[in-house]
PDB file of C-alpha atoms and ligand atoms in Angstrom:
ATOM      1  CA  LEU R  66     -15.990 -30.773 -26.208  1.00 56.00           C
ATOM      2  CA  ALA R  67     -13.242 -30.906 -28.625  1.00 69.00           C
ATOM      3  CA  ALA R  68     -10.387 -32.871 -27.424  1.00 80.00           C
ATOM      4  CA  ALA R  69      -6.857 -31.195 -27.343  1.00 85.00           C
ATOM      5  CA  SER R  70      -4.404 -32.347 -30.080  1.00 88.00           C
ATOM      6  CA  GLU R  71      -0.800 -31.304 -31.412  1.00 85.00           C
ATOM      7  CA  GLU R  72      -2.440 -28.197 -33.286  1.00 89.00           C
ATOM      8  CA  GLN R  73      -4.947 -27.450 -31.052  1.00 95.00           C
ATOM      9  CA  PRO R  74      -3.477 -27.926 -27.465  1.00 97.00           C
ATOM     10  CA  LEU R  75      -6.291 -25.952 -25.967  1.00 98.00           C
ATOM     11  CA  ALA R  76      -9.231 -27.099 -27.382  1.00 97.00           C
ATOM     12  CA  GLY R  77     -11.917 -27.804 -24.790  1.00 95.00           C
ATOM     13  CA  THR R  78     -10.236 -24.968 -22.603  1.00 98.00           C
ATOM     14  CA  SER R  79     -12.384 -21.633 -22.310  1.00 98.00           C
ATOM     15  CA  LEU R  80     -10.067 -18.588 -21.400  1.00 98.00           C
ATOM     16  CA  LEU R  81     -10.811 -15.429 -19.688  1.00 98.00           C
ATOM     17  CA  LEU R  82      -8.514 -12.565 -20.085  1.00 98.00           C
ATOM     18  CA  THR R  83      -8.322  -8.969 -19.404  1.00 98.00           C
ATOM     19  CA  ALA R  84      -6.638  -6.468 -21.773  1.00 98.00           C
ATOM     20  CA  GLY R  85      -5.864  -2.648 -22.266  1.00 98.00           C
ATOM     21  CA  PRO R  86      -5.971   0.283 -19.671  1.00 98.00           C
ATOM     22  CA  THR R  87      -8.406   1.293 -17.303  1.00 98.00           C
ATOM     23  CA  ARG R  88      -9.716   4.580 -17.074  1.00 98.00           C
ATOM     24  CA  GLU R  89     -10.778   6.264 -13.787  1.00 98.00           C
ATOM     25  CA  ALA R  90     -12.676   9.292 -13.943  1.00 98.00           C
ATOM     26  CA  LEU R  91     -12.326  12.464 -12.216  1.00 98.00           C
ATOM     27  CA  ASP R  92     -15.320  14.434 -13.639  1.00 98.00           C
ATOM     28  CA  PRO R  93     -17.643  13.924 -16.462  1.00 98.00           C
ATOM     29  CA  VAL R  94     -15.128  14.961 -19.005  1.00 98.00           C
ATOM     30  CA  ARG R  95     -11.592  13.863 -17.461  1.00 98.00           C
ATOM     31  CA  TYR R  96      -9.516  10.547 -16.434  1.00 98.00           C
ATOM     32  CA  LEU R  97      -6.763   9.036 -15.194  1.00 98.00           C
ATOM     33  CA  SER R  98      -5.265   5.952 -17.459  1.00 98.00           C
ATOM     34  CA  ASN R  99      -1.953   4.538 -18.724  1.00 95.00           C
ATOM     35  CA  HIS R 100      -0.338   4.085 -21.798  1.00 91.00           C
ATOM     36  CA  SER R 101      -1.350   0.429 -22.234  1.00 92.00           C
ATOM     37  CA  SER R 102      -2.232  -0.266 -25.918  1.00 94.00           C
ATOM     38  CA  GLY R 103      -3.980  -3.820 -25.245  1.00 96.00           C
ATOM     39  CA  LYS R 104      -1.933  -5.531 -28.320  1.00 96.00           C
ATOM     40  CA  MET R 105      -0.337  -8.116 -25.954  1.00 96.00           C
ATOM     41  CA  GLY R 106      -3.876  -9.008 -24.478  1.00 98.00           C
ATOM     42  CA  PHE R 107      -5.278  -8.925 -27.944  1.00 98.00           C
ATOM     43  CA  ALA R 108      -2.475 -11.055 -29.456  1.00 98.00           C
ATOM     44  CA  ILE R 109      -3.171 -13.608 -26.473  1.00 98.00           C
ATOM     45  CA  ALA R 110      -6.960 -13.839 -27.217  1.00 98.00           C
ATOM     46  CA  GLU R 111      -6.283 -14.189 -31.248  1.00 98.00           C
ATOM     47  CA  GLN R 112      -3.679 -16.988 -30.665  1.00 98.00           C
ATOM     48  CA  ALA R 113      -5.440 -18.798 -27.965  1.00 98.00           C
ATOM     49  CA  GLN R 114      -8.750 -18.596 -30.159  1.00 98.00           C
ATOM     50  CA  ARG R 115      -6.118 -20.627 -32.869  1.00 98.00           C
ATOM     51  CA  LEU R 116      -5.102 -23.324 -30.247  1.00 98.00           C
ATOM     52  CA  GLY R 117      -8.492 -23.852 -30.079  1.00 98.00           C
ATOM     53  CA  ALA R 118      -9.956 -21.977 -26.784  1.00 98.00           C
ATOM     54  CA  LYS R 119     -13.152 -20.420 -26.357  1.00 98.00           C
ATOM     55  CA  VAL R 120     -12.109 -16.940 -25.454  1.00 98.00           C
ATOM     56  CA  THR R 121     -13.941 -14.316 -23.199  1.00 98.00           C
ATOM     57  CA  LEU R 122     -11.843 -10.876 -23.845  1.00 99.00           C
ATOM     58  CA  VAL R 123     -12.651  -8.150 -21.016  1.00 99.00           C
ATOM     59  CA  ALA R 124     -11.304  -5.085 -22.683  1.00 98.00           C
ATOM     60  CA  GLY R 125     -10.306  -1.382 -21.373  1.00 98.00           C
ATOM     61  CA  PRO R 126     -10.421   1.430 -23.944  1.00 98.00           C
ATOM     62  CA  VAL R 127      -8.490   0.499 -26.707  1.00 98.00           C
ATOM     63  CA  SER R 128      -8.436   0.958 -30.315  1.00 97.00           C
ATOM     64  CA  LEU R 129      -7.843  -2.531 -31.530  1.00 98.00           C
ATOM     65  CA  PRO R 130     -10.231  -4.710 -33.668  1.00 98.00           C
ATOM     66  CA  THR R 131     -11.761  -7.806 -31.991  1.00 98.00           C
ATOM     67  CA  PRO R 132      -9.993 -11.069 -33.077  1.00 98.00           C
ATOM     68  CA  ALA R 133     -12.268 -13.389 -35.169  1.00 97.00           C
ATOM     69  CA  GLY R 134     -14.219 -15.899 -33.137  1.00 98.00           C
ATOM     70  CA  VAL R 135     -13.326 -13.971 -29.831  1.00 98.00           C
ATOM     71  CA  THR R 136     -16.396 -12.871 -27.499  1.00 98.00           C
ATOM     72  CA  ARG R 137     -15.589  -8.946 -26.368  1.00 98.00           C
ATOM     73  CA  ILE R 138     -16.946  -7.071 -23.297  1.00 98.00           C
ATOM     74  CA  ASP R 139     -15.922  -3.793 -23.250  1.00 98.00           C
ATOM     75  CA  VAL R 140     -15.325  -1.892 -19.765  1.00 98.00           C
ATOM     76  CA  GLU R 141     -13.902   1.455 -18.682  1.00 98.00           C
ATOM     77  CA  SER R 142     -12.656   1.558 -14.921  1.00 98.00           C
ATOM     78  CA  ALA R 143     -11.407  -1.033 -12.859  1.00 98.00           C
ATOM     79  CA  GLN R 144     -14.435  -1.661 -10.715  1.00 98.00           C
ATOM     80  CA  GLN R 145     -16.290  -2.377 -14.114  1.00 98.00           C
ATOM     81  CA  MET R 146     -13.456  -4.668 -15.280  1.00 99.00           C
ATOM     82  CA  LEU R 147     -13.698  -6.519 -11.996  1.00 99.00           C
ATOM     83  CA  ASP R 148     -17.210  -6.815 -12.173  1.00 98.00           C
ATOM     84  CA  ALA R 149     -17.104  -8.171 -15.584  1.00 98.00           C
ATOM     85  CA  VAL R 150     -14.655 -10.718 -14.691  1.00 98.00           C
ATOM     86  CA  MET R 151     -16.475 -11.974 -11.544  1.00 98.00           C
ATOM     87  CA  ALA R 152     -19.689 -12.393 -13.386  1.00 98.00           C
ATOM     88  CA  GLN R 153     -17.633 -14.896 -15.909  1.00 97.00           C
ATOM     89  CA  VAL R 154     -14.910 -16.616 -13.859  1.00 98.00           C
ATOM     90  CA  GLU R 155     -16.975 -19.897 -12.957  1.00 97.00           C
ATOM     91  CA  GLU R 156     -17.387 -20.652 -16.657  1.00 96.00           C
ATOM     92  CA  HIS R 157     -13.405 -20.679 -17.568  1.00 98.00           C
ATOM     93  CA  GLN R 158     -10.892 -23.085 -16.493  1.00 98.00           C
ATOM     94  CA  LEU R 159      -8.490 -20.331 -17.571  1.00 98.00           C
ATOM     95  CA  PHE R 160      -7.664 -16.868 -16.636  1.00 99.00           C
ATOM     96  CA  ILE R 161      -4.917 -14.493 -17.744  1.00 99.00           C
ATOM     97  CA  GLY R 162      -4.754 -11.036 -16.461  1.00 98.00           C
ATOM     98  CA  CYS R 163      -2.862  -8.972 -19.076  1.00 98.00           C
ATOM     99  CA  ALA R 164      -4.641  -5.489 -18.426  1.00 98.00           C
ATOM    100  CA  ALA R 165      -2.734  -2.457 -17.050  1.00 97.00           C
ATOM    101  CA  VAL R 166      -5.412  -2.005 -14.332  1.00 98.00           C
ATOM    102  CA  ALA R 167      -5.079   1.499 -12.787  1.00 98.00           C
ATOM    103  CA  ASP R 168      -3.881   0.773  -9.299  1.00 98.00           C
ATOM    104  CA  TYR R 169      -5.564   4.000  -7.583  1.00 98.00           C
ATOM    105  CA  ARG R 170      -8.813   5.505  -8.701  1.00 98.00           C
ATOM    106  CA  PRO R 171      -9.829   9.374  -7.592  1.00 98.00           C
ATOM    107  CA  ILE R 172     -11.739   8.932  -4.359  1.00 98.00           C
ATOM    108  CA  ALA R 173     -14.709  11.046  -5.665  1.00 96.00           C
ATOM    109  CA  VAL R 174     -16.127  11.802  -9.167  1.00 96.00           C
ATOM    110  CA  ALA R 175     -17.049  15.530  -9.340  1.00 96.00           C
ATOM    111  CA  ASP R 176     -20.466  15.647 -10.515  1.00 98.00           C
ATOM    112  CA  ASN R 177     -19.967  18.658 -12.878  1.00 98.00           C
ATOM    113  CA  LYS R 178     -16.776  19.746 -14.820  1.00 97.00           C
ATOM    114  CA  ILE R 179     -13.754  21.002 -12.150  1.00 96.00           C
ATOM    115  CA  LYS R 180     -13.125  24.738 -13.009  1.00 96.00           C
ATOM    116  CA  LYS R 181      -9.639  25.612 -12.807  1.00 95.00           C
ATOM    117  CA  SER R 182      -8.754  28.011  -9.837  1.00 93.00           C
ATOM    118  CA  ALA R 183      -6.075  27.947  -7.599  1.00 94.00           C
ATOM    119  CA  GLU R 184      -1.948  27.434  -8.896  1.00 97.00           C
ATOM    120  CA  SER R 185      -2.434  23.978  -7.785  1.00 96.00           C
ATOM    121  CA  MET R 186      -4.500  21.149  -6.825  1.00 94.00           C
ATOM    122  CA  MET R 187      -4.575  17.555  -4.998  1.00 94.00           C
ATOM    123  CA  VAL R 188      -6.416  14.980  -6.243  1.00 95.00           C
ATOM    124  CA  GLU R 189      -6.897  12.021  -3.425  1.00 97.00           C
ATOM    125  CA  MET R 190      -7.144   8.720  -4.620  1.00 98.00           C
ATOM    126  CA  VAL R 191      -8.171   5.219  -3.202  1.00 98.00           C
ATOM    127  CA  ARG R 192      -6.928   2.077  -3.995  1.00 98.00           C
ATOM    128  CA  ASN R 193      -8.485  -0.234  -6.676  1.00 98.00           C
ATOM    129  CA  PRO R 194      -9.328  -3.527  -6.055  1.00 98.00           C
ATOM    130  CA  ASP R 195      -6.741  -6.506  -7.590  1.00 98.00           C
ATOM    131  CA  ILE R 196      -8.616  -8.304  -9.960  1.00 98.00           C
ATOM    132  CA  LEU R 197      -6.093 -10.994 -10.190  1.00 98.00           C
ATOM    133  CA  ALA R 198      -5.887 -11.465  -6.930  1.00 98.00           C
ATOM    134  CA  THR R 199      -9.442 -11.609  -6.622  1.00 98.00           C
ATOM    135  CA  VAL R 200      -9.817 -14.150  -9.294  1.00 98.00           C
ATOM    136  CA  ALA R 201      -6.879 -16.562  -7.661  1.00 98.00           C
ATOM    137  CA  ALA R 202      -8.672 -16.321  -4.269  1.00 98.00           C
ATOM    138  CA  HIS R 203     -11.941 -17.585  -5.658  1.00 98.00           C
ATOM    139  CA  SER R 204     -12.978 -20.878  -4.379  1.00 96.00           C
ATOM    140  CA  LYS R 205     -13.828 -22.320  -8.068  1.00 94.00           C
ATOM    141  CA  ARG R 206     -10.553 -20.686  -9.237  1.00 97.00           C
ATOM    142  CA  PRO R 207      -9.426 -20.871 -12.739  1.00 98.00           C
ATOM    143  CA  PHE R 208      -5.593 -21.963 -13.805  1.00 98.00           C
ATOM    144  CA  THR R 209      -4.749 -18.234 -13.008  1.00 98.00           C
ATOM    145  CA  VAL R 210      -1.793 -16.425 -15.103  1.00 98.00           C
ATOM    146  CA  GLY R 211      -0.579 -12.816 -14.460  1.00 98.00           C
ATOM    147  CA  PHE R 212       1.733 -10.547 -15.790  1.00 97.00           C
ATOM    148  CA  ALA R 213       4.284  -8.131 -13.819  1.00 96.00           C
ATOM    149  CA  ALA R 214       5.278  -5.016 -15.606  1.00 90.00           C
ATOM    150  CA  GLU R 215       8.528  -4.020 -13.900  1.00 93.00           C
ATOM    151  CA  THR R 216      11.315  -1.450 -14.631  1.00 92.00           C
ATOM    152  CA  GLN R 217      14.045  -2.797 -12.333  1.00 95.00           C
ATOM    153  CA  ASP R 218      14.585  -5.921 -10.666  1.00 96.00           C
ATOM    154  CA  VAL R 219      12.339  -7.529 -12.723  1.00 95.00           C
ATOM    155  CA  ALA R 220      12.615 -11.406 -11.741  1.00 95.00           C
ATOM    156  CA  HIS R 221      12.684 -10.444  -7.861  1.00 96.00           C
ATOM    157  CA  TYR R 222       9.577  -8.791  -8.255  1.00 97.00           C
ATOM    158  CA  ALA R 223       7.587 -10.799 -10.526  1.00 97.00           C
ATOM    159  CA  MET R 224       8.403 -13.854  -8.276  1.00 97.00           C
ATOM    160  CA  ASP R 225       7.205 -12.101  -5.495  1.00 97.00           C
ATOM    161  CA  LYS R 226       3.664 -11.387  -7.349  1.00 97.00           C
ATOM    162  CA  LEU R 227       3.681 -14.889  -8.308  1.00 98.00           C
ATOM    163  CA  LYS R 228       3.763 -15.962  -4.692  1.00 98.00           C
ATOM    164  CA  ARG R 229       1.940 -12.862  -2.954  1.00 97.00           C
ATOM    165  CA  LYS R 230      -1.113 -13.222  -5.444  1.00 97.00           C
ATOM    166  CA  ASN R 231      -1.138 -16.972  -5.324  1.00 97.00           C
ATOM    167  CA  LEU R 232      -0.647 -17.726  -9.144  1.00 98.00           C
ATOM    168  CA  ASP R 233       0.122 -20.196 -11.320  1.00 98.00           C
ATOM    169  CA  MET R 234       2.224 -18.658 -13.525  1.00 98.00           C
ATOM    170  CA  ILE R 235       3.537 -15.089 -14.206  1.00 98.00           C
ATOM    171  CA  ALA R 236       4.829 -13.496 -17.270  1.00 98.00           C
ATOM    172  CA  ALA R 237       7.207 -10.804 -16.287  1.00 96.00           C
ATOM    173  CA  ASN R 238       7.317  -7.635 -18.657  1.00 91.00           C
ATOM    174  CA  ASP R 239      10.631  -5.390 -18.561  1.00 91.00           C
ATOM    175  CA  VAL R 240       8.844  -2.150 -19.360  1.00 87.00           C
ATOM    176  CA  SER R 241      12.189  -0.043 -19.158  1.00 89.00           C
ATOM    177  CA  LYS R 242      12.968  -0.346 -22.571  1.00 85.00           C
ATOM    178  CA  PRO R 243      11.022   1.121 -25.243  1.00 79.00           C
ATOM    179  CA  GLU R 244      11.106  -1.436 -27.771  1.00 82.00           C
ATOM    180  CA  GLN R 245       9.279  -4.305 -25.665  1.00 81.00           C
ATOM    181  CA  GLY R 246       6.184  -3.526 -23.210  1.00 70.00           C
ATOM    182  CA  PHE R 247       3.558  -1.165 -23.511  1.00 77.00           C
ATOM    183  CA  ASN R 248       3.052   0.464 -26.894  1.00 80.00           C
ATOM    184  CA  ALA R 249       5.603  -1.977 -28.883  1.00 88.00           C
ATOM    185  CA  ASP R 250       4.651  -4.425 -31.249  1.00 92.00           C
ATOM    186  CA  SER R 251       7.790  -6.634 -29.873  1.00 93.00           C
ATOM    187  CA  ASN R 252       8.248  -8.463 -26.377  1.00 93.00           C
ATOM    188  CA  ALA R 253      10.625 -10.280 -24.380  1.00 95.00           C
ATOM    189  CA  LEU R 254       8.974 -11.968 -21.327  1.00 96.00           C
ATOM    190  CA  THR R 255       9.928 -14.449 -18.817  1.00 97.00           C
ATOM    191  CA  LEU R 256       7.839 -16.922 -17.382  1.00 98.00           C
ATOM    192  CA  TYR R 257       7.929 -18.196 -14.107  1.00 98.00           C
ATOM    193  CA  TRP R 258       5.947 -20.901 -11.977  1.00 98.00           C
ATOM    194  CA  ASP R 259       6.588 -22.699  -8.945  1.00 96.00           C
ATOM    195  CA  GLY R 260       9.823 -24.558  -9.267  1.00 93.00           C
ATOM    196  CA  GLY R 261      10.713 -23.228 -13.152  1.00 95.00           C
ATOM    197  CA  SER R 262      11.205 -20.340 -15.671  1.00 97.00           C
ATOM    198  CA  GLN R 263      11.312 -19.722 -19.008  1.00 98.00           C
ATOM    199  CA  ALA R 264      12.565 -16.854 -21.136  1.00 96.00           C
ATOM    200  CA  LEU R 265      10.802 -16.520 -24.409  1.00 96.00           C
ATOM    201  CA  GLY R 266      13.510 -14.597 -26.253  1.00 93.00           C
ATOM    202  CA  TYR R 267      12.735 -11.234 -28.180  1.00 94.00           C
ATOM    203  CA  SER R 268       9.879 -11.667 -30.941  1.00 96.00           C
ATOM    204  CA  GLY R 269       6.576 -10.171 -32.129  1.00 96.00           C
ATOM    205  CA  LYS R 270       3.552  -9.717 -29.977  1.00 95.00           C
ATOM    206  CA  SER R 271       1.736 -12.928 -31.248  1.00 97.00           C
ATOM    207  CA  ASP R 272       4.685 -15.151 -31.110  1.00 98.00           C
ATOM    208  CA  GLN R 273       5.175 -14.090 -27.767  1.00 97.00           C
ATOM    209  CA  ALA R 274       1.348 -14.813 -27.007  1.00 98.00           C
ATOM    210  CA  LYS R 275       1.734 -18.342 -28.655  1.00 98.00           C
ATOM    211  CA  GLN R 276       4.563 -19.414 -26.772  1.00 98.00           C
ATOM    212  CA  LEU R 277       2.787 -18.187 -23.410  1.00 98.00           C
ATOM    213  CA  LEU R 278      -0.052 -20.112 -24.089  1.00 98.00           C
ATOM    214  CA  LEU R 279       1.768 -23.488 -25.181  1.00 98.00           C
ATOM    215  CA  ALA R 280       3.856 -22.879 -21.704  1.00 98.00           C
ATOM    216  CA  ILE R 281       0.181 -22.610 -19.927  1.00 98.00           C
ATOM    217  CA  ALA R 282      -1.173 -25.812 -22.154  1.00 98.00           C
ATOM    218  CA  LYS R 283       1.727 -27.769 -20.818  1.00 97.00           C
ATOM    219  CA  ARG R 284       0.638 -26.998 -17.318  1.00 96.00           C
ATOM    220  CA  LEU R 285      -2.911 -26.962 -17.298  1.00 94.00           C
TER     221      LEU R 285
HETATM  222  N1  CTP Q 359      -3.861  -6.358 -11.458  1.00 79.82           N
HETATM  223  C1  CTP Q 359      -5.119  -6.444 -11.724  1.00 79.82           C
HETATM  224  N2  CTP Q 359      -6.019  -5.428 -10.974  1.00 79.82           N
HETATM  225  C2  CTP Q 359      -4.985  -4.384 -10.092  1.00 79.82           C
HETATM  226  C3  CTP Q 359      -3.898  -4.254 -10.122  1.00 79.82           C
HETATM  227  C4  CTP Q 359      -2.748  -5.427 -11.181  1.00 79.82           C
HETATM  228  O1  CTP Q 359      -5.723  -7.281 -12.037  1.00 79.82           O
HETATM  229  N3  CTP Q 359      -5.904  -3.489  -9.649  1.00 79.82           N
HETATM  230  C5  CTP Q 359      -2.936  -7.467 -12.458  1.00 79.82           C
HETATM  231  C6  CTP Q 359      -2.387  -7.150 -13.765  1.00 79.82           C
HETATM  232  O2  CTP Q 359      -3.477  -7.472 -14.753  1.00 79.82           O
HETATM  233  C7  CTP Q 359      -1.181  -8.010 -13.858  1.00 79.82           C
HETATM  234  C8  CTP Q 359      -0.704  -8.031 -12.390  1.00 79.82           C
HETATM  235  O3  CTP Q 359      -2.045  -7.768 -11.703  1.00 79.82           O
HETATM  236  O4  CTP Q 359      -1.602  -9.206 -14.241  1.00 79.82           O
HETATM  237  C9  CTP Q 359       0.439  -7.046 -12.085  1.00 79.82           C
HETATM  238  O5  CTP Q 359       0.226  -5.999 -12.340  1.00 79.82           O
HETATM  239  P1  CTP Q 359       1.247  -5.064 -12.035  1.00 79.82           P
HETATM  240  O6  CTP Q 359       0.744  -3.618 -11.998  1.00 79.82           O
HETATM  241  O7  CTP Q 359       2.715  -5.254 -12.469  1.00 79.82           O
HETATM  242  O8  CTP Q 359       1.572  -5.126 -10.375  1.00 79.82           O
HETATM  243  P2  CTP Q 359       0.701  -4.667  -9.086  1.00 79.82           P
HETATM  244  O9  CTP Q 359       0.323  -5.887  -8.257  1.00 79.82           O
HETATM  245  O10 CTP Q 359      -0.403  -3.426  -9.453  1.00 79.82           O
HETATM  246  O11 CTP Q 359       1.559  -4.008  -8.285  1.00 79.82           O
HETATM  247  P3  CTP Q 359       2.800  -2.781  -8.743  1.00 79.82           P
HETATM  248  O12 CTP Q 359       2.011  -1.843  -9.732  1.00 79.82           O
HETATM  249  O13 CTP Q 359       3.092  -2.093  -7.471  1.00 79.82           O
HETATM  250  O14 CTP Q 359       4.211  -3.248  -9.070  1.00 79.82           O
HETATM  251 CA1   CA Q 360      -0.080  -1.937 -10.607  1.00 79.82          CA
END
């Protein structure tokens, strides 16, 4: 095990993280999803590897190359993402939930392609499991970091999620502005933990990722 140093503050640490969207199937040819590009999560994976961590990246469907030295597990649905994470969680000291996990999935997946008929249709949905909260509630929990994607009252909702999900840190992401968040190359995260906060300023996602990881390394 390598020792942490100034250049590699995460040496000897293993990081498990989620990135990208999930897809929730409606029938064999259709799904519900969101606009997550996976860029923030992949930037965290790349920077963590550079800072010395051993990185396992559980990724939803994205069109991004795997960062060098990173172990990648591809999944589609929230349930598959949860299963992949829980199979790995005890082997890791740090977990970062960066995926935009679909909050709901269709209650049933049709066996065959749904044919159009009426002018309107209803799709009944059921809540997905919360991956981040499940990790935080685990008996051998890693240092657990979440994201909060918000369009209003960002600080209030982020601190509420920090407490409610029992996290060690949360990165608040104001997704109401098109130049930061979901599909952008830059971001302006604000970190919150019990008793402190840090605004990272506006910069590229690689820089945001590095600043986030350095803040985590101080508190691990
Ligand atoms: N998250 C998760 N599993 C879910 C939903 C969210 O692991 N089923 C994680 C995300 O990866 C993120 C954090 O929870 O790290 C917050 O996601 P967000 O969508 O902002 O919050 P929710 O708790 O889903 O609440 P809401 O969407 O109602 O704001
Ligand atoms: Ca959500």
